[in-house]
mmCIF file of C-alpha atoms in Angstrom:
data_model
loop_
_atom_site.group_PDB
_atom_site.id
_atom_site.type_symbol
_atom_site.label_atom_id
_atom_site.label_comp_id
_atom_site.label_asym_id
_atom_site.label_seq_id
_atom_site.Cartn_x
_atom_site.Cartn_y
_atom_site.Cartn_z
ATOM 1 C CA MET A 1 -15.784 17.759 -12.162
ATOM 2 C CA ARG A 2 -13.571 20.391 -13.782
ATOM 3 C CA PHE A 3 -11.066 19.565 -16.518
ATOM 4 C CA THR A 4 -7.876 21.590 -16.144
ATOM 5 C CA SER A 5 -5.835 20.427 -19.149
ATOM 6 C CA GLU A 6 -6.013 18.121 -22.125
ATOM 7 C CA GLN A 7 -3.759 16.762 -24.851
ATOM 8 C CA ARG A 8 -4.267 14.372 -27.749
ATOM 9 C CA LEU A 9 -1.575 11.670 -27.649
ATOM 10 C CA ASP A 10 0.088 10.027 -30.644
ATOM 11 C CA ASP A 11 -2.134 6.948 -30.392
ATOM 12 C CA GLY A 12 -5.291 9.064 -30.569
ATOM 13 C CA VAL A 13 -6.032 8.788 -26.840
ATOM 14 C CA LEU A 14 -7.214 12.016 -25.174
ATOM 15 C CA GLU A 15 -5.514 12.636 -21.822
ATOM 16 C CA ARG A 16 -7.238 15.092 -19.488
ATOM 17 C CA GLU A 17 -6.390 16.248 -15.979
ATOM 18 C CA PHE A 18 -9.355 17.005 -13.735
ATOM 19 C CA THR A 19 -10.267 18.074 -10.242
ATOM 20 C CA LEU A 20 -13.327 16.920 -8.338
ATOM 21 C CA GLY A 21 -13.512 18.906 -5.132
ATOM 22 C CA GLU A 22 -10.199 18.064 -3.463
ATOM 23 C CA ILE A 23 -9.602 15.007 -5.661
ATOM 24 C CA PRO A 24 -7.123 15.400 -8.555
ATOM 25 C CA GLY A 25 -7.289 12.847 -11.325
ATOM 26 C CA THR A 26 -6.434 11.909 -14.889
ATOM 27 C CA LEU A 27 -8.824 10.549 -17.497
ATOM 28 C CA TRP A 28 -7.720 8.810 -20.689
ATOM 29 C CA THR A 29 -10.371 8.245 -23.380
ATOM 30 C CA PRO A 30 -10.081 6.650 -26.830
ATOM 31 C CA GLU A 31 -11.432 8.085 -30.046
ATOM 32 C CA SER A 32 -14.936 6.607 -30.252
ATOM 33 C CA ALA A 33 -18.290 7.547 -31.744
ATOM 34 C CA THR A 34 -20.136 5.786 -28.923
ATOM 35 C CA PRO A 35 -19.786 5.729 -25.103
ATOM 36 C CA VAL A 36 -17.111 3.317 -23.886
ATOM 37 C CA PRO A 37 -16.643 1.138 -20.780
ATOM 38 C CA LEU A 38 -14.652 2.566 -17.869
ATOM 39 C CA ILE A 39 -11.701 1.109 -15.938
ATOM 40 C CA LEU A 40 -10.617 2.585 -12.602
ATOM 41 C CA MET A 41 -6.849 2.193 -12.272
ATOM 42 C CA ALA A 42 -5.184 2.386 -8.848
ATOM 43 C CA HIS A 43 -1.496 1.911 -8.092
ATOM 44 C CA ASN A 44 -0.342 -0.454 -5.335
ATOM 45 C CA ASN A 45 -0.077 1.209 -1.923
ATOM 46 C CA ALA A 46 -1.459 4.516 -3.249
ATOM 47 C CA LEU A 47 1.518 5.679 -5.278
ATOM 48 C CA PRO A 48 0.650 8.846 -7.246
ATOM 49 C CA LYS A 49 -1.519 8.828 -10.356
ATOM 50 C CA GLY A 50 1.445 10.196 -12.325
ATOM 51 C CA ASP A 51 3.680 7.196 -11.645
ATOM 52 C CA PRO A 52 5.213 6.234 -15.027
ATOM 53 C CA ARG A 53 4.195 2.566 -14.805
ATOM 54 C CA LEU A 54 0.573 3.452 -14.092
ATOM 55 C CA VAL A 55 0.479 6.051 -16.878
ATOM 56 C CA ALA A 56 1.922 3.555 -19.359
ATOM 57 C CA ARG A 57 -0.664 0.916 -18.416
ATOM 58 C CA ALA A 58 -3.458 3.474 -18.621
ATOM 59 C CA ARG A 59 -2.458 4.693 -22.079
ATOM 60 C CA ILE A 60 -2.197 1.173 -23.480
ATOM 61 C CA THR A 61 -5.515 0.159 -21.945
ATOM 62 C CA ALA A 62 -7.231 3.273 -23.315
ATOM 63 C CA SER A 63 -5.877 2.477 -26.785
ATOM 64 C CA TYR A 64 -7.822 -0.816 -26.560
ATOM 65 C CA GLY A 65 -11.057 1.184 -26.450
ATOM 66 C CA PHE A 66 -11.636 1.804 -22.740
ATOM 67 C CA ALA A 67 -11.872 4.994 -20.717
ATOM 68 C CA VAL A 68 -9.309 4.817 -17.901
ATOM 69 C CA ALA A 69 -9.214 6.991 -14.779
ATOM 70 C CA ALA A 70 -6.657 7.380 -11.984
ATOM 71 C CA ILE A 71 -6.779 9.634 -8.924
ATOM 72 C CA ASP A 72 -4.588 10.708 -6.057
ATOM 73 C CA ALA A 73 -6.383 9.384 -2.999
ATOM 74 C CA ALA A 74 -6.430 11.277 0.308
ATOM 75 C CA GLY A 75 -2.925 11.894 1.625
ATOM 76 C CA CYS A 76 -1.264 10.579 -1.556
ATOM 77 C CA GLY A 77 0.387 12.109 -4.612
ATOM 78 C CA ASP A 78 -0.425 15.818 -4.883
ATOM 79 C CA ARG A 79 -3.023 15.754 -2.111
ATOM 80 C CA PRO A 80 -2.200 17.760 1.035
ATOM 81 C CA ARG A 81 -1.592 15.672 4.126
ATOM 82 C CA THR A 82 -2.725 16.230 7.666
ATOM 83 C CA ALA A 83 -0.205 16.247 10.485
ATOM 84 C CA ALA A 84 -1.412 12.781 11.481
ATOM 85 C CA GLU A 85 -0.886 11.472 7.919
ATOM 86 C CA GLU A 86 2.612 12.965 7.784
ATOM 87 C CA GLN A 87 3.435 11.347 11.123
ATOM 88 C CA ALA A 88 2.091 7.982 9.933
ATOM 89 C CA ARG A 89 4.266 8.153 6.803
ATOM 90 C CA ALA A 90 7.331 9.112 8.842
ATOM 91 C CA ASP A 91 6.725 6.244 11.282
ATOM 92 C CA PHE A 92 6.248 3.837 8.377
ATOM 93 C CA ARG A 93 9.489 4.932 6.669
ATOM 94 C CA ARG A 94 11.445 4.574 9.923
ATOM 95 C CA ALA A 95 10.026 1.094 10.515
ATOM 96 C CA MET A 96 10.872 -0.019 6.974
ATOM 97 C CA GLN A 97 14.417 1.378 7.193
ATOM 98 C CA ALA A 98 14.886 -0.460 10.470
ATOM 99 C CA GLY A 99 13.804 -3.712 8.841
ATOM 100 C CA GLU A 100 10.515 -3.917 10.746
ATOM 101 C CA ARG A 101 8.148 -5.506 8.232
ATOM 102 C CA GLY A 102 5.608 -7.193 10.488
ATOM 103 C CA ASP A 103 1.884 -7.011 9.901
ATOM 104 C CA GLU A 104 1.402 -4.400 12.629
ATOM 105 C CA VAL A 105 3.602 -1.909 10.763
ATOM 106 C CA PHE A 106 1.701 -2.374 7.508
ATOM 107 C CA GLU A 107 -1.733 -2.432 9.168
ATOM 108 C CA SER A 108 -1.170 0.917 10.868
ATOM 109 C CA PHE A 109 -0.202 2.609 7.606
ATOM 110 C CA ILE A 110 -1.983 0.752 4.788
ATOM 111 C CA GLY A 111 -5.294 0.169 6.577
ATOM 112 C CA PRO A 112 -6.220 3.877 6.846
ATOM 113 C CA LEU A 113 -5.127 4.469 3.229
ATOM 114 C CA VAL A 114 -7.694 1.931 2.050
ATOM 115 C CA GLU A 115 -10.453 3.313 4.265
ATOM 116 C CA ASN A 116 -9.836 6.867 2.996
ATOM 117 C CA ALA A 117 -9.352 5.951 -0.672
ATOM 118 C CA VAL A 118 -12.568 4.031 -1.318
ATOM 119 C CA PRO A 119 -14.990 6.959 -0.728
ATOM 120 C CA ASP A 120 -12.902 9.112 -3.087
ATOM 121 C CA TRP A 121 -13.065 6.434 -5.765
ATOM 122 C CA ARG A 122 -16.850 6.139 -5.421
ATOM 123 C CA THR A 123 -17.262 9.923 -5.680
ATOM 124 C CA THR A 124 -15.062 9.902 -8.776
ATOM 125 C CA LEU A 125 -17.046 7.046 -10.284
ATOM 126 C CA ASP A 126 -20.301 8.995 -9.856
ATOM 127 C CA ALA A 127 -18.823 11.961 -11.752
ATOM 128 C CA LEU A 128 -17.213 9.894 -14.523
ATOM 129 C CA LEU A 129 -20.381 7.977 -15.321
ATOM 130 C CA SER A 130 -22.185 11.287 -15.871
ATOM 131 C CA LEU A 131 -19.894 12.099 -18.821
ATOM 132 C CA PRO A 132 -21.464 11.423 -22.236
ATOM 133 C CA GLU A 133 -18.367 9.670 -23.574
ATOM 134 C CA ILE A 134 -18.464 7.027 -20.813
ATOM 135 C CA GLY A 135 -21.222 4.456 -20.757
ATOM 136 C CA GLY A 136 -20.074 1.642 -18.505
ATOM 137 C CA PRO A 137 -19.848 -1.164 -17.499
ATOM 138 C CA VAL A 138 -17.052 -0.487 -14.996
ATOM 139 C CA GLY A 139 -13.889 -2.449 -14.325
ATOM 140 C CA TYR A 140 -11.112 -2.050 -11.766
ATOM 141 C CA SER A 141 -7.371 -2.576 -12.192
ATOM 142 C CA GLY A 142 -4.554 -2.314 -9.658
ATOM 143 C CA TRP A 143 -4.103 -2.204 -5.915
ATOM 144 C CA THR A 144 -5.671 -5.331 -4.429
ATOM 145 C CA ALA A 145 -6.651 -3.897 -1.038
ATOM 146 C CA VAL A 146 -8.665 -1.013 -2.486
ATOM 147 C CA GLY A 147 -10.045 -3.260 -5.216
ATOM 148 C CA ILE A 148 -11.419 -5.765 -2.710
ATOM 149 C CA ARG A 149 -13.254 -3.080 -0.770
ATOM 150 C CA LEU A 150 -14.601 -1.456 -3.951
ATOM 151 C CA ALA A 151 -15.779 -4.786 -5.359
ATOM 152 C CA VAL A 152 -17.636 -5.475 -2.110
ATOM 153 C CA VAL A 153 -19.328 -2.090 -1.603
ATOM 154 C CA GLU A 154 -19.702 -0.858 -5.190
ATOM 155 C CA PRO A 155 -22.232 -2.834 -7.290
ATOM 156 C CA ARG A 156 -21.173 -0.998 -10.457
ATOM 157 C CA ILE A 157 -17.833 -2.850 -10.536
ATOM 158 C CA ALA A 158 -18.357 -5.662 -13.073
ATOM 159 C CA ALA A 159 -14.834 -7.149 -13.280
ATOM 160 C CA ALA A 160 -11.511 -6.649 -11.531
ATOM 161 C CA GLY A 161 -7.814 -7.162 -12.156
ATOM 162 C CA PHE A 162 -5.700 -7.241 -8.985
ATOM 163 C CA PHE A 163 -1.932 -6.959 -8.546
ATOM 164 C CA ALA A 164 -0.790 -9.181 -5.681
ATOM 165 C CA GLY A 165 2.275 -7.061 -4.913
ATOM 166 C CA GLY A 166 0.757 -4.747 -2.293
ATOM 167 C CA TYR A 167 0.035 -5.504 1.353
ATOM 168 C CA VAL A 168 -3.622 -6.428 1.988
ATOM 169 C CA PRO A 169 -4.888 -5.505 5.478
ATOM 170 C CA ARG A 170 -6.717 -8.065 7.579
ATOM 171 C CA ALA A 171 -10.061 -6.343 6.994
ATOM 172 C CA GLN A 172 -9.774 -6.820 3.242
ATOM 173 C CA ARG A 173 -8.463 -10.372 3.536
ATOM 174 C CA GLU A 174 -11.624 -11.164 5.486
ATOM 175 C CA GLU A 175 -13.760 -9.433 2.830
ATOM 176 C CA ALA A 176 -12.222 -11.462 -0.012
ATOM 177 C CA ARG A 177 -14.956 -14.134 0.112
ATOM 178 C CA GLN A 178 -17.519 -11.416 -0.655
ATOM 179 C CA VAL A 179 -15.804 -10.600 -3.956
ATOM 180 C CA THR A 180 -17.849 -12.353 -6.627
ATOM 181 C CA VAL A 181 -17.056 -10.451 -9.851
ATOM 182 C CA PRO A 182 -14.858 -12.070 -12.543
ATOM 183 C CA LEU A 183 -11.276 -11.713 -11.395
ATOM 184 C CA LEU A 184 -7.784 -11.676 -12.906
ATOM 185 C CA PHE A 185 -5.056 -11.943 -10.248
ATOM 186 C CA LEU A 186 -1.433 -11.147 -11.154
ATOM 187 C CA LEU A 187 1.342 -12.581 -8.974
ATOM 188 C CA GLN A 188 5.091 -12.042 -9.197
ATOM 189 C CA TRP A 189 6.531 -15.364 -8.027
ATOM 190 C CA ASP A 190 9.690 -13.852 -6.521
ATOM 191 C CA ASP A 191 8.166 -10.684 -5.034
ATOM 192 C CA GLU A 192 10.436 -9.910 -2.104
ATOM 193 C CA GLY A 193 7.790 -7.834 -0.315
ATOM 194 C CA ASN A 194 4.800 -10.118 -0.658
ATOM 195 C CA PRO A 195 4.900 -13.680 0.710
ATOM 196 C CA ARG A 196 3.899 -16.023 -2.087
ATOM 197 C CA GLN A 197 1.764 -18.289 0.082
ATOM 198 C CA ARG A 198 -0.219 -15.360 1.462
ATOM 199 C CA ALA A 199 -1.045 -14.275 -2.106
ATOM 200 C CA LEU A 200 -2.076 -17.819 -3.047
ATOM 201 C CA ASP A 201 -4.255 -18.092 0.052
ATOM 202 C CA LEU A 202 -5.916 -14.793 -0.848
ATOM 203 C CA PHE A 203 -6.631 -16.011 -4.380
ATOM 204 C CA ASP A 204 -8.193 -19.150 -2.940
ATOM 205 C CA ALA A 205 -10.385 -17.047 -0.642
ATOM 206 C CA PHE A 206 -12.023 -14.938 -3.358
ATOM 207 C CA GLY A 207 -15.664 -15.883 -3.847
ATOM 208 C CA SER A 208 -15.663 -15.312 -7.621
ATOM 209 C CA LYS A 209 -16.909 -18.230 -9.711
ATOM 210 C CA GLU A 210 -14.606 -17.056 -12.502
ATOM 211 C CA LYS A 211 -11.124 -16.226 -11.286
ATOM 212 C CA THR A 212 -7.783 -16.602 -13.033
ATOM 213 C CA LEU A 213 -4.280 -16.525 -11.548
ATOM 214 C CA HIS A 214 -1.338 -15.421 -13.697
ATOM 215 C CA ALA A 215 2.014 -16.043 -11.999
ATOM 216 C CA ASN A 216 5.268 -14.818 -13.556
ATOM 217 C CA LEU A 217 8.864 -15.178 -12.440
ATOM 218 C CA GLY A 218 10.511 -12.005 -11.179
ATOM 219 C CA GLY A 219 10.401 -9.409 -8.425
ATOM 220 C CA HIS A 220 7.913 -6.793 -7.366
ATOM 221 C CA THR A 221 8.122 -4.494 -10.399
ATOM 222 C CA GLY A 222 8.769 -7.210 -12.976
ATOM 223 C CA THR A 223 5.225 -7.875 -14.210
ATOM 224 C CA PRO A 224 5.599 -8.567 -17.964
ATOM 225 C CA TRP A 225 4.001 -6.051 -20.284
ATOM 226 C CA PHE A 226 2.154 -8.811 -22.132
ATOM 227 C CA GLU A 227 -0.068 -8.988 -19.055
ATOM 228 C CA VAL A 228 -1.520 -5.625 -20.120
ATOM 229 C CA GLU A 229 -2.603 -7.265 -23.390
ATOM 230 C CA ASP A 230 -4.067 -10.234 -21.506
ATOM 231 C CA GLY A 231 -5.831 -7.758 -19.249
ATOM 232 C CA GLY A 232 -7.327 -6.093 -22.302
ATOM 233 C CA ARG A 233 -8.792 -9.418 -23.410
ATOM 234 C CA PHE A 234 -10.124 -10.024 -19.902
ATOM 235 C CA TYR A 235 -11.922 -6.665 -19.855
ATOM 236 C CA ASP A 236 -13.163 -7.218 -23.401
ATOM 237 C CA ARG A 237 -14.928 -10.364 -22.233
ATOM 238 C CA HIS A 238 -16.601 -8.742 -19.239
ATOM 239 C CA LEU A 239 -17.129 -5.066 -20.085
ATOM 240 C CA ARG A 240 -18.177 -5.148 -23.757
#
């Protein structure tokens, strides 16, 4: 892991850009005399790590005393794309513009994103946990599809917060019963792109003995900011 830039923010959080092989990422760490727990933060549907909403959530969460990391997964953000990935994105955009929003369209695009992203996250986790300022345990926050797979294959994930606003491929819906870590599930009640009943069915399927559903009125991007504070309390309970 190579750090390429750093700046100390007004709230005392240190923001550092890094590269890990081909993986670019950002790490936010609080001022602390002892190693702190880590939260992996992924945006729905693999939007870039520099998306303003993700950065804002990361900075607030880091100010609560957690290290927070975000990466650009393969084919996303600043990562170069193969010809096949470019074609898949073009096909997906055309389908969406034509009003084709069936499962087949999402499966063909989102499914490979999940499969490619999870190995990058595990590689990043290995590197982050080797840093002296990070001591674990590890939490996850963000894109449900990637979070499900990580929670199933990565035993170091101790708690997870999922946003219900992104499409979850069939493979991950089937894996949901294998998710057993404490879970906070955020649902926007009027999300135009995510059928409410499908999200509720997914919540019911999770195998966690401790799982909490927070539902708020509003559309896809309307999650209230107080949910970040509630998330902080959730991670306090399970990562401290």
